[in-house]
mmCIF file of C-alpha atoms and ligand atoms in Angstrom:
data_model
loop_
_atom_site.group_PDB
_atom_site.id
_atom_site.type_symbol
_atom_site.label_atom_id
_atom_site.label_comp_id
_atom_site.label_asym_id
_atom_site.label_seq_id
_atom_site.Cartn_x
_atom_site.Cartn_y
_atom_site.Cartn_z
ATOM 1 C CA MET D 1 0.000 0.000 0.000
ATOM 2 C CA ARG D 2 1.459 3.387 -1.007
ATOM 3 C CA LYS D 3 1.569 6.002 1.709
ATOM 4 C CA ASN D 4 -0.337 9.275 1.584
ATOM 5 C CA ILE D 5 2.024 12.074 0.506
ATOM 6 C CA LYS D 6 0.251 14.438 2.896
ATOM 7 C CA ASP D 7 1.780 12.470 5.807
ATOM 8 C CA ASP D 8 5.187 13.960 4.890
ATOM 9 C CA ILE D 9 3.972 17.535 5.359
ATOM 10 C CA ASP D 10 4.813 19.207 8.646
ATOM 11 C CA HIS D 11 2.343 22.045 8.208
ATOM 12 C CA ILE D 12 0.524 23.972 5.512
ATOM 13 C CA LEU D 13 2.130 27.326 4.771
ATOM 14 C CA LEU D 14 -0.357 28.554 2.143
ATOM 15 C CA THR D 15 -3.823 27.093 1.781
ATOM 16 C CA GLU D 16 -5.666 26.458 -1.484
ATOM 17 C CA GLU D 17 -7.941 29.378 -0.663
ATOM 18 C CA GLN D 18 -5.059 31.794 -0.009
ATOM 19 C CA ILE D 19 -3.397 30.760 -3.272
ATOM 20 C CA LYS D 20 -6.624 31.076 -5.238
ATOM 21 C CA THR D 21 -7.206 34.605 -3.945
ATOM 22 C CA ALA D 22 -3.615 35.676 -4.667
ATOM 23 C CA VAL D 23 -3.603 34.195 -8.173
ATOM 24 C CA LYS D 24 -6.833 36.018 -9.003
ATOM 25 C CA GLU D 25 -5.376 39.264 -7.717
ATOM 26 C CA LEU D 26 -2.235 38.783 -9.814
ATOM 27 C CA ALA D 27 -4.333 38.051 -12.916
ATOM 28 C CA GLY D 28 -6.107 41.366 -12.316
ATOM 29 C CA LYS D 29 -2.770 43.189 -12.219
ATOM 30 C CA ILE D 30 -1.702 41.498 -15.455
ATOM 31 C CA ASP D 31 -4.976 42.491 -17.141
ATOM 32 C CA GLU D 32 -4.462 46.036 -15.962
ATOM 33 C CA TYR D 33 -0.796 46.289 -16.906
ATOM 34 C CA TYR D 34 -0.977 44.739 -20.366
ATOM 35 C CA GLY D 35 -4.574 45.658 -21.158
ATOM 36 C CA ASN D 36 -3.814 48.710 -23.284
ATOM 37 C CA HIS D 37 -0.746 47.276 -25.069
ATOM 38 C CA ASP D 38 -1.067 46.367 -28.756
ATOM 39 C CA SER D 39 1.501 43.558 -28.784
ATOM 40 C CA ARG D 40 0.855 39.870 -28.298
ATOM 41 C CA LEU D 41 1.225 38.662 -24.717
ATOM 42 C CA LEU D 42 2.963 35.345 -24.223
ATOM 43 C CA LEU D 43 2.805 33.556 -20.880
ATOM 44 C CA LEU D 44 5.976 31.497 -20.774
ATOM 45 C CA GLY D 45 5.864 28.743 -18.159
ATOM 46 C CA ILE D 46 9.137 27.261 -16.975
ATOM 47 C CA LEU D 47 8.829 23.507 -16.566
ATOM 48 C CA LYS D 48 8.159 21.745 -14.446
ATOM 49 C CA GLY D 49 7.501 23.705 -11.274
ATOM 50 C CA SER D 50 5.272 26.320 -12.912
ATOM 51 C CA VAL D 51 2.619 24.011 -14.376
ATOM 52 C CA VAL D 52 -0.012 24.285 -11.633
ATOM 53 C CA PHE D 53 0.453 28.041 -11.167
ATOM 54 C CA MET D 54 0.428 28.581 -14.933
ATOM 55 C CA GLY D 55 -2.786 26.596 -15.355
ATOM 56 C CA ASP D 56 -4.597 28.500 -12.633
ATOM 57 C CA LEU D 57 -3.223 31.922 -13.585
ATOM 58 C CA MET D 58 -4.113 31.715 -17.268
ATOM 59 C CA LYS D 59 -7.726 30.870 -16.431
ATOM 60 C CA GLN D 60 -8.059 34.100 -14.429
ATOM 61 C CA ILE D 61 -6.594 36.430 -17.067
ATOM 62 C CA SER D 62 -9.188 38.159 -19.230
ATOM 63 C CA ILE D 63 -7.070 39.753 -21.974
ATOM 64 C CA PRO D 64 -5.887 37.562 -24.900
ATOM 65 C CA VAL D 65 -2.798 35.531 -24.033
ATOM 66 C CA GLU D 66 -0.756 32.877 -25.773
ATOM 67 C CA ILE D 67 1.149 30.219 -23.865
ATOM 68 C CA ASP D 68 4.417 28.421 -24.325
ATOM 69 C CA PHE D 69 6.950 26.572 -22.216
ATOM 70 C CA MET D 70 10.677 26.284 -21.671
ATOM 71 C CA LYS D 71 12.589 23.822 -19.549
ATOM 72 C CA VAL D 72 15.851 24.776 -17.937
ATOM 73 C CA SER D 73 18.130 23.401 -15.269
ATOM 74 C CA SER D 74 20.707 25.179 -13.168
ATOM 75 C CA TYR D 75 24.328 24.274 -13.482
ATOM 76 C CA GLY D 76 25.551 22.999 -10.127
ATOM 77 C CA SER D 77 27.325 25.447 -7.886
ATOM 78 C CA GLY D 78 31.092 25.300 -7.931
ATOM 79 C CA THR D 79 31.333 24.879 -11.696
ATOM 80 C CA ALA D 80 32.744 27.516 -13.998
ATOM 81 C CA SER D 81 29.222 28.096 -15.282
ATOM 82 C CA ALA D 82 27.564 28.535 -11.902
ATOM 83 C CA GLY D 83 24.940 31.232 -12.255
ATOM 84 C CA SER D 84 24.162 30.193 -15.782
ATOM 85 C CA VAL D 85 21.397 27.812 -16.782
ATOM 86 C CA ASN D 86 21.163 24.911 -19.139
ATOM 87 C CA ILE D 87 18.350 25.157 -21.698
ATOM 88 C CA ILE D 88 16.705 21.766 -22.128
ATOM 89 C CA LEU D 89 13.634 22.905 -24.061
ATOM 90 C CA ASP D 90 13.977 26.184 -25.914
ATOM 91 C CA LEU D 91 11.353 28.658 -27.092
ATOM 92 C CA TYR D 92 10.865 28.442 -30.838
ATOM 93 C CA ARG D 93 9.065 31.436 -32.306
ATOM 94 C CA LYS D 94 9.755 33.062 -35.644
ATOM 95 C CA ASP D 95 9.397 36.664 -34.625
ATOM 96 C CA LEU D 96 9.326 37.970 -31.085
ATOM 97 C CA SER D 97 9.590 41.658 -31.926
ATOM 98 C CA ASN D 98 5.860 42.203 -31.394
ATOM 99 C CA THR D 99 5.611 39.849 -28.438
ATOM 100 C CA GLU D 100 5.721 40.777 -24.772
ATOM 101 C CA ILE D 101 6.819 37.824 -22.677
ATOM 102 C CA LEU D 102 5.681 37.241 -19.128
ATOM 103 C CA VAL D 103 7.749 34.445 -17.614
ATOM 104 C CA VAL D 104 5.710 32.394 -15.150
ATOM 105 C CA GLU D 105 7.655 30.629 -12.399
ATOM 106 C CA ASP D 106 6.702 28.834 -9.218
ATOM 107 C CA ILE D 107 9.521 30.337 -7.165
ATOM 108 C CA ILE D 108 12.411 32.771 -7.210
ATOM 109 C CA ASP D 109 15.163 31.563 -4.951
ATOM 110 C CA SER D 110 18.785 32.522 -5.778
ATOM 111 C CA GLY D 111 17.379 34.490 -8.732
ATOM 112 C CA LYS D 112 19.823 32.891 -11.178
ATOM 113 C CA THR D 113 17.213 31.186 -13.343
ATOM 114 C CA LEU D 114 15.073 34.267 -13.941
ATOM 115 C CA ASN D 115 18.039 36.584 -14.224
ATOM 116 C CA TYR D 116 19.494 34.407 -16.964
ATOM 117 C CA LEU D 117 16.181 33.836 -18.740
ATOM 118 C CA VAL D 118 15.267 37.510 -18.927
ATOM 119 C CA GLY D 119 18.604 38.308 -20.560
ATOM 120 C CA TYR D 120 18.287 35.353 -22.906
ATOM 121 C CA LEU D 121 14.759 36.225 -24.036
ATOM 122 C CA LYS D 122 15.672 39.862 -24.601
ATOM 123 C CA LEU D 123 18.583 38.713 -26.766
ATOM 124 C CA LYS D 124 16.137 36.583 -28.718
ATOM 125 C CA GLY D 125 14.357 39.820 -29.613
ATOM 126 C CA ALA D 126 11.272 39.893 -27.407
ATOM 127 C CA LYS D 127 9.613 43.299 -27.243
ATOM 128 C CA SER D 128 9.576 43.087 -23.462
ATOM 129 C CA VAL D 129 10.294 40.482 -20.834
ATOM 130 C CA ARG D 130 8.767 40.545 -17.375
ATOM 131 C CA THR D 131 8.426 37.909 -14.694
ATOM 132 C CA CYS D 132 5.879 36.713 -12.177
ATOM 133 C CA THR D 133 6.286 34.077 -9.494
ATOM 134 C CA LEU D 134 3.973 32.450 -7.025
ATOM 135 C CA LEU D 135 6.654 32.503 -4.324
ATOM 136 C CA ASP D 136 9.588 34.735 -3.517
ATOM 137 C CA LYS D 137 12.284 33.653 -1.049
ATOM 138 C CA PRO D 138 14.290 36.887 -0.736
ATOM 139 C CA GLU D 139 16.650 35.473 1.926
ATOM 140 C CA ARG D 140 18.109 33.091 -0.637
ATOM 141 C CA ARG D 141 18.929 35.672 -3.309
ATOM 142 C CA GLU D 142 22.428 35.434 -4.803
ATOM 143 C CA VAL D 143 22.069 37.811 -7.735
ATOM 144 C CA ASP D 144 20.667 41.306 -7.934
ATOM 145 C CA PHE D 145 17.342 40.424 -9.511
ATOM 146 C CA ASN D 146 13.750 40.825 -8.405
ATOM 147 C CA THR D 147 10.590 39.553 -10.026
ATOM 148 C CA ASP D 148 8.104 42.102 -11.366
ATOM 149 C CA TRP D 149 5.186 40.431 -9.597
ATOM 150 C CA TYR D 150 4.961 37.782 -6.905
ATOM 151 C CA CYS D 151 2.057 36.400 -4.917
ATOM 152 C CA PHE D 152 3.761 35.530 -1.620
ATOM 153 C CA ARG D 153 7.065 36.305 0.090
ATOM 154 C CA ILE D 154 7.997 33.297 2.186
ATOM 155 C CA PRO D 155 10.692 32.471 4.747
ATOM 156 C CA ASN D 156 13.561 30.135 3.933
ATOM 157 C CA GLU D 157 11.708 26.875 4.591
ATOM 158 C CA PHE D 158 11.604 23.658 2.551
ATOM 159 C CA VAL D 159 8.310 24.060 0.714
ATOM 160 C CA VAL D 160 6.594 21.663 -1.668
ATOM 161 C CA GLY D 161 3.262 21.361 -3.435
ATOM 162 C CA TYR D 162 1.344 23.325 -6.070
ATOM 163 C CA GLY D 163 4.023 22.333 -8.595
ATOM 164 C CA LEU D 164 7.062 22.415 -6.298
ATOM 165 C CA ASP D 165 8.822 19.138 -5.653
ATOM 166 C CA PHE D 166 11.315 17.339 -3.483
ATOM 167 C CA ASP D 167 12.920 14.464 -5.397
ATOM 168 C CA GLU D 168 10.154 14.874 -8.040
ATOM 169 C CA LYS D 169 7.416 14.184 -5.482
ATOM 170 C CA TYR D 170 4.722 16.386 -3.886
ATOM 171 C CA ARG D 171 4.059 18.515 -7.021
ATOM 172 C CA ALA D 172 0.409 17.400 -7.024
ATOM 173 C CA LEU D 173 -0.419 18.708 -3.551
ATOM 174 C CA PRO D 174 -3.030 21.471 -3.921
ATOM 175 C CA TYR D 175 -1.391 23.727 -1.316
ATOM 176 C CA ILE D 176 2.108 24.887 -0.328
ATOM 177 C CA GLY D 177 3.348 22.821 2.579
ATOM 178 C CA VAL D 178 6.518 22.666 4.636
ATOM 179 C CA LEU D 179 8.172 19.271 4.395
ATOM 180 C CA LYS D 180 9.020 17.352 7.567
ATOM 181 C CA PRO D 181 12.793 17.627 8.118
ATOM 182 C CA GLU D 182 13.203 13.849 8.414
ATOM 183 C CA ILE D 183 12.127 13.532 4.760
ATOM 184 C CA TYR D 184 15.023 15.549 3.340
ATOM 185 C CA ASN D 185 17.665 15.006 6.035
HETATM 186 C C1 LIG T 201 13.186 25.660 -9.507
HETATM 187 C C2 LIG T 201 12.127 26.676 -9.852
HETATM 188 C C3 LIG T 201 12.891 27.711 -10.630
HETATM 189 C C4 LIG T 201 14.264 27.687 -9.993
HETATM 190 C C5 LIG T 201 14.371 28.822 -9.038
HETATM 191 O O1 LIG T 201 13.325 24.793 -10.589
HETATM 192 O O2 LIG T 201 11.081 26.126 -10.604
HETATM 193 O O3 LIG T 201 12.984 27.377 -11.994
HETATM 194 O O4 LIG T 201 14.374 26.433 -9.305
HETATM 195 O O5 LIG T 201 15.630 28.824 -8.418
HETATM 196 P P1 LIG T 201 16.677 29.995 -8.563
HETATM 197 O O6 LIG T 201 15.996 31.296 -8.284
HETATM 198 O O7 LIG T 201 17.691 29.640 -7.478
HETATM 199 O O8 LIG T 201 17.293 29.951 -9.918
HETATM 200 P P2 LIG T 201 14.029 23.373 -10.515
HETATM 201 O O9 LIG T 201 15.427 23.482 -11.034
HETATM 202 O O10 LIG T 201 13.872 22.794 -9.133
HETATM 203 O O11 LIG T 201 13.211 22.513 -11.567
HETATM 204 P P3 LIG T 201 11.645 22.146 -11.619
HETATM 205 O O12 LIG T 201 10.906 23.427 -11.940
HETATM 206 O O13 LIG T 201 11.537 21.148 -12.717
HETATM 207 O O14 LIG T 201 11.268 21.591 -10.261
#
């Protein structure tokens, strides 16, 4: 018999209801910000952590949006490329000059992923590149980068759920929970 993944959660940090309210509020800000722009708006989800947030956010946005995905992985620390990211699935679009990109991420931690991606997408010719995250862990920042919009600032705790994993598990939890230390120690 498989165990219930909820048994590994120490406590719930953000409930489904809190997340739902915050996502709706963010969608309103996106409508307001991009509402009077003429360009195409592309929501660019970064796999895999962003999938749940992306799915919920796009349903709450009222202006026309397109969606696409990229998959990246960080180079390990201590390598010559630390601070850079490895593109596993790229964005293929013919012309980005009339496209405003809003990168959708589950979390900003060190900031390296978003910092790199914003530069990369601008180089690719996007008209604008902005970012939104469900979570922001400012204590962990290693580069001078902040997301344009975030839903929640959280302390430096080991959180999972709503797309975020530990060892590829817990992404399907509907809330953000703090993992019991014995699970990752
Ligand atoms: C997580 C998260 C961001 C990145 C944030 O991805 O989804 O992409 O780390 O960290 P940073 O601010 O320190 O760069 P992860 O590499 O765990 O992959 P996943 O989305 O597939 O879980």
